[in-house]
């Protein structure tokens, strides 16, 4: 691949990606998902704030930030908790007591909140995580997280130079549909690390995420989690 022009590389990756994308839309997330954020706010304050905070930024390190997450992802996780596709004893009870309308409304409110981040824990760890997130590992085993996550940040504008291990990754280019992973930036480091250690739900995307997580060393998980947490 090294001898090919960057555009040819991009094209071949994109074509491979489009083949993978066909028919892989998982779950029952309607494309036009929306909800009543005013009702959502009341619901979150009454039933979620103790753990996730009134605006979804939470306080505990192992409770994920929900503020600013994509509405479709939030909704899909609530469905998955409630039908057991994603296992969490805490969230199972809460999600199964919510109506479909409640799930949409809470998701709509949370998606519209501003996400905070955490202070940089260690500059060296963060730098290691940044390289992994944007470029993947030097040995090619771990793909760049940026291939699927937080694409709206605009790092594709500068091209994909240096990005490694893009097999099956979704990219916003040439009008291609994007296989977007959820927003990670600003997520709590301890939660990211915990998720990477324990990917176990059975959706096709999570299977891919499981393979990626399995290819990472513990040090790489820590580093990327540190980088993510410090960049809301
Ligand atoms: C008792 C504490 C608690 C309460 C109350 C609670 N949650 Fe959670 N929530 C958690 C924990 C802990 C997790 C992480 C679960 C895991 O990954 O094992 C979580 C995960 C989630 C996730 C997945 C986020 C992601 O990034 O994947 C969503 C969505 C969510 N909660 C929504 C809600 C909503 C909406 C409410 C209120 C209706 C709520 N939660 C109430 C503790 C709580
Ligand atoms: C091929 C695309 C792809 C790549 C590359 C990728 N991810 Fe993911 N990731 C996903 C998708 C899709 C999901 C959502 C899975 C689901 O719906 O349950 C996800 C979910 C996650 C979650 C759970 C988020 C939450 O809020 O619970 C974490 C953490 C995560 N990825 C971290 C990473 C890290 C770190 C990297 C880089 C080392 C990475 N991912 C690379 C596609 C990808």
Coordinates of C-alpha atoms and ligand atoms in Angstrom, one line a residue:
X1 CA 0.0 0.0 0.0
X2 CA 2.9 2.3 0.7
X3 CA 3.6 2.9 -3.0
X4 CA 0.0 3.8 -3.9
X5 CA -1.1 7.4 -4.0
X6 CA -3.0 8.5 -0.9
X7 CA -6.2 8.8 -3.0
X8 CA -6.0 5.2 -4.2
X9 CA -5.5 4.0 -0.7
X10 CA -8.5 6.0 0.4
X11 CA -10.6 4.7 -2.4
X12 CA -9.7 1.0 -1.8
X13 CA -10.5 1.4 1.9
X14 CA -13.7 3.2 1.2
X15 CA -14.9 0.4 -1.2
X16 CA -14.0 -2.2 1.3
X17 CA -16.0 -0.3 3.9
X18 CA -19.0 0.1 1.8
X19 CA -19.2 -3.7 1.3
X20 CA -19.1 -4.1 5.1
X21 CA -21.7 -1.5 5.6
X22 CA -24.4 -3.1 3.5
X23 CA -27.1 -4.5 5.7
X24 CA -25.2 -4.0 8.9
X25 CA -27.4 -1.3 10.4
X26 CA -28.0 -2.9 13.8
X27 CA -30.9 -2.7 16.2
X28 CA -34.1 -0.7 15.9
X29 CA -32.8 2.8 15.9
X30 CA -35.2 4.8 13.7
X31 CA -33.3 7.2 11.4
X32 CA -35.5 10.1 12.4
X33 CA -35.3 9.5 16.2
X34 CA -36.5 12.5 18.2
X35 CA -38.0 13.1 21.6
X36 CA -39.5 15.7 23.9
X37 CA -36.4 17.2 25.6
X38 CA -38.6 19.1 28.1
X39 CA -40.2 15.9 29.4
X40 CA -36.7 14.3 29.1
X41 CA -35.2 16.9 31.4
X42 CA -37.8 16.2 34.1
X43 CA -37.3 12.5 33.8
X44 CA -33.5 12.8 34.0
X45 CA -33.7 15.0 37.1
X46 CA -36.1 12.6 38.8
X47 CA -34.6 9.3 37.8
X48 CA -31.1 9.6 36.5
X49 CA -29.5 12.5 38.2
X50 CA -28.3 10.7 41.3
X51 CA -25.8 8.8 39.2
X52 CA -25.5 10.7 35.9
X53 CA -25.9 14.2 37.2
X54 CA -28.7 16.7 36.3
X55 CA -27.2 17.3 32.9
X56 CA -25.6 13.9 32.2
X57 CA -22.1 14.8 33.2
X58 CA -22.3 12.8 36.4
X59 CA -19.8 12.6 39.2
X60 CA -18.6 9.0 39.7
X61 CA -15.7 7.8 37.6
X62 CA -17.3 4.5 36.5
X63 CA -20.7 6.1 35.6
X64 CA -20.6 7.2 31.9
X65 CA -21.1 10.8 30.9
X66 CA -24.3 11.0 28.8
X67 CA -24.2 14.7 28.0
X68 CA -23.7 15.3 24.3
X69 CA -23.9 11.7 23.3
X70 CA -25.7 10.9 20.1
X71 CA -29.4 10.5 20.6
X72 CA -29.6 7.2 18.6
X73 CA -26.8 5.7 20.6
X74 CA -28.4 6.6 24.0
X75 CA -31.7 5.2 22.9
X76 CA -30.2 2.0 21.5
X77 CA -28.3 1.4 24.8
X78 CA -31.5 1.9 26.9
X79 CA -33.2 -0.6 24.6
X80 CA -30.3 -3.0 25.0
X81 CA -30.2 -2.7 28.8
X82 CA -34.0 -3.3 28.9
X83 CA -34.0 -6.4 26.7
X84 CA -30.7 -7.8 28.1
X85 CA -28.6 -7.5 25.0
X86 CA -26.3 -5.3 27.1
X87 CA -25.8 -6.6 30.6
X88 CA -25.9 -4.1 33.5
X89 CA -27.7 -5.0 36.7
X90 CA -28.1 -1.3 37.6
X91 CA -29.3 -0.1 34.2
X92 CA -31.5 -3.2 33.5
X93 CA -33.9 -2.4 36.2
X94 CA -34.0 1.3 35.4
X95 CA -34.4 0.8 31.6
X96 CA -37.0 -1.9 31.8
X97 CA -39.2 0.5 33.9
X98 CA -39.1 3.1 31.1
X99 CA -41.6 3.4 28.2
X100 CA -40.3 3.7 24.7
X101 CA -41.4 7.4 24.9
X102 CA -39.4 7.9 28.1
X103 CA -36.3 6.5 26.4
X104 CA -36.7 8.8 23.4
X105 CA -37.3 11.9 25.6
X106 CA -34.4 11.3 28.0
X107 CA -32.1 10.6 25.1
X108 CA -33.2 13.8 23.3
X109 CA -32.5 15.9 26.5
X110 CA -29.2 14.3 27.2
X111 CA -27.9 14.5 23.6
X112 CA -28.5 18.3 23.8
X113 CA -26.4 18.9 26.9
X114 CA -22.8 20.1 26.8
X115 CA -20.2 17.6 27.8
X116 CA -17.4 18.4 30.2
X117 CA -14.0 16.7 30.4
X118 CA -11.5 15.9 33.0
X119 CA -8.1 17.3 33.7
X120 CA -5.1 15.6 32.0
X121 CA -4.0 12.8 34.3
X122 CA -0.5 12.2 32.9
X123 CA 1.0 14.0 29.9
X124 CA 3.0 11.0 28.8
X125 CA 0.0 8.7 29.0
X126 CA -2.2 11.2 27.2
X127 CA 0.4 11.5 24.4
X128 CA 0.5 7.7 23.9
X129 CA -3.3 7.6 23.9
X130 CA -3.5 10.5 21.3
X131 CA -1.2 8.6 18.9
X132 CA -3.3 5.4 19.3
X133 CA -6.6 7.2 18.9
X134 CA -5.6 9.2 15.8
X135 CA -3.3 6.7 14.1
X136 CA -3.6 3.3 15.6
X137 CA -0.7 1.2 16.9
X138 CA 2.6 1.3 15.2
X139 CA 2.5 -2.5 14.7
X140 CA -0.9 -2.2 12.9
X141 CA -2.7 -4.4 15.4
X142 CA -5.0 -1.7 16.8
X143 CA -6.9 0.5 14.3
X144 CA -7.2 4.2 14.8
X145 CA -10.2 4.9 17.0
X146 CA -10.8 8.1 15.0
X147 CA -11.8 6.0 12.0
X148 CA -15.1 5.4 13.6
X149 CA -15.3 7.7 16.6
X150 CA -15.8 11.4 16.9
X151 CA -15.5 11.9 13.2
X152 CA -17.3 15.3 13.5
X153 CA -14.1 16.7 15.0
X154 CA -12.8 17.3 11.5
X155 CA -9.5 15.4 11.5
X156 CA -10.4 13.9 8.2
X157 CA -10.0 17.3 6.6
X158 CA -6.3 16.8 6.7
X159 CA -6.5 13.4 5.0
X160 CA -5.8 10.0 6.6
X161 CA -2.1 10.2 6.4
X162 CA -0.6 8.0 9.1
X163 CA -3.8 6.3 10.0
X164 CA -3.1 2.6 10.4
X165 CA -5.1 -0.6 10.4
X166 CA -8.3 0.8 8.8
X167 CA -9.8 -2.6 8.1
X168 CA -13.6 -2.3 8.1
X169 CA -13.6 1.3 9.4
X170 CA -16.2 3.8 8.5
X171 CA -15.1 7.1 7.1
X172 CA -16.9 10.2 6.1
X173 CA -15.6 10.7 2.6
X174 CA -16.8 10.9 -1.0
X175 CA -20.4 10.8 0.1
X176 CA -20.0 7.4 1.7
X177 CA -22.3 6.5 4.6
X178 CA -20.4 6.7 7.9
X179 CA -20.4 3.8 10.3
X180 CA -20.3 6.0 13.3
X181 CA -19.3 4.7 16.7
X182 CA -20.6 6.7 19.7
X183 CA -19.0 9.9 20.9
X184 CA -16.0 9.1 23.1
X185 CA -14.4 12.5 23.7
X186 CA -14.8 13.7 27.3
X187 CA -15.9 10.3 28.5
X188 CA -14.6 9.2 31.9
X189 CA -11.3 7.4 31.7
X190 CA -12.3 4.7 34.2
X191 CA -15.5 4.0 32.3
X192 CA -13.8 3.8 28.9
X193 CA -11.2 1.4 30.3
X194 CA -13.9 -0.7 31.9
X195 CA -15.9 -0.8 28.6
X196 CA -12.7 -1.8 26.7
X197 CA -12.1 -4.6 29.1
X198 CA -15.6 -5.9 29.1
X199 CA -17.1 -5.6 25.7
X200 CA -19.6 -8.4 25.7
X201 CA -22.9 -7.5 24.1
X202 CA -23.8 -9.3 20.9
X203 CA -24.5 -6.7 18.3
X204 CA -22.4 -6.8 15.1
X205 CA -20.8 -3.5 16.0
X206 CA -20.0 -4.6 19.5
X207 CA -18.4 -7.8 18.0
X208 CA -16.1 -5.6 16.0
X209 CA -15.4 -3.5 19.1
X210 CA -14.7 -6.6 21.0
X211 CA -12.1 -7.7 18.5
X212 CA -10.5 -4.3 18.6
X213 CA -10.5 -4.2 22.4
X214 CA -9.0 -7.7 22.5
X215 CA -6.1 -6.6 20.3
X216 CA -5.2 -3.9 22.8
X217 CA -2.8 -4.2 25.7
X218 CA -3.8 -3.0 29.1
X219 CA -1.4 -0.1 28.8
X220 CA -2.9 0.9 25.5
X221 CA -6.4 0.8 27.0
X222 CA -5.3 3.1 29.9
X223 CA -3.5 5.5 27.5
X224 CA -6.4 5.9 25.1
X225 CA -8.9 6.3 28.0
X226 CA -6.7 9.0 29.5
X227 CA -6.5 10.9 26.2
X228 CA -10.3 10.6 25.6
X229 CA -11.2 11.8 29.1
X230 CA -9.1 14.9 28.8
X231 CA -10.7 16.0 25.5
X232 CA -14.4 16.9 25.7
Ligands
LIG1 C1 -27.9 3.9 40.3 C2 -27.1 4.6 39.4 C3 -27.7 4.9 38.0 C4 -28.9 5.5 37.7 C5 -30.0 6.0 38.7 C6 -29.0 5.6 36.3 N1 -27.9 5.0 35.7 FE1 -27.5 4.9 33.7 N2 -25.7 3.9 34.1 C7 -25.2 3.6 35.4 C8 -24.0 2.9 35.2 C9 -23.2 2.3 36.4 C10 -23.8 2.7 33.8 C11 -22.7 1.9 33.2 C12 -23.2 0.5 32.9 C13 -22.2 -0.5 32.4 O1 -21.6 -0.2 31.4 O2 -22.1 -1.5 33.0 C14 -24.9 3.4 33.2 C15 -25.0 3.4 31.8 C16 -26.0 4.1 31.1 C17 -26.0 4.3 29.7 C18 -25.0 3.8 28.6 C19 -24.1 4.9 28.3 C20 -23.0 4.5 27.3 O3 -22.1 5.4 27.1 O4 -22.9 3.4 26.8 C21 -27.2 5.0 29.4 C22 -27.7 5.5 28.0 C23 -27.8 5.3 30.7 N3 -27.1 4.8 31.7 C24 -29.0 6.1 30.8 C25 -29.6 6.3 32.0 C26 -30.9 7.0 32.2 C27 -31.6 7.6 31.0 C28 -31.2 7.0 33.5 C29 -32.4 7.5 34.2 C30 -33.7 7.1 33.6 C31 -30.1 6.3 34.2 N4 -29.2 5.9 33.3 C32 -30.1 6.1 35.6 C33 -25.8 4.0 36.6 C34 -27.0 4.6 36.7
LIG2 C1 -14.6 -0.1 13.0 C2 -15.2 1.0 13.7 C3 -14.6 1.2 15.1 C4 -13.3 1.4 15.5 C5 -12.1 1.4 14.6 C6 -13.3 1.6 16.9 N1 -14.6 1.6 17.4 FE1 -15.2 1.8 19.3 N2 -17.1 1.4 18.8 C7 -17.6 1.2 17.5 C8 -19.0 1.1 17.5 C9 -19.9 0.9 16.3 C10 -19.4 1.1 18.9 C11 -20.9 1.0 19.4 C12 -21.2 -0.4 19.8 C13 -22.6 -0.6 20.2 O1 -23.5 -0.1 19.5 O2 -22.8 -1.2 21.2 C14 -18.2 1.4 19.7 C15 -18.2 1.5 21.0 C16 -17.1 1.9 21.8 C17 -17.1 2.2 23.2 C18 -18.3 2.2 24.1 C19 -18.7 3.6 24.3 C20 -19.8 3.8 25.4 O3 -20.2 5.0 25.6 O4 -20.1 2.9 26.1 C21 -15.8 2.5 23.5 C22 -15.3 2.8 24.9 C23 -15.0 2.4 22.3 N3 -15.8 2.0 21.3 C24 -13.6 2.6 22.3 C25 -12.8 2.5 21.1 C26 -11.4 2.8 21.1 C27 -10.6 3.2 22.3 C28 -11.0 2.5 19.8 C29 -9.6 2.6 19.2 C30 -8.6 1.8 19.9 C31 -12.2 2.2 19.0 N4 -13.3 2.2 19.9 C32 -12.1 1.9 17.7 C33 -16.8 1.2 16.4 C34 -15.4 1.3 16.3

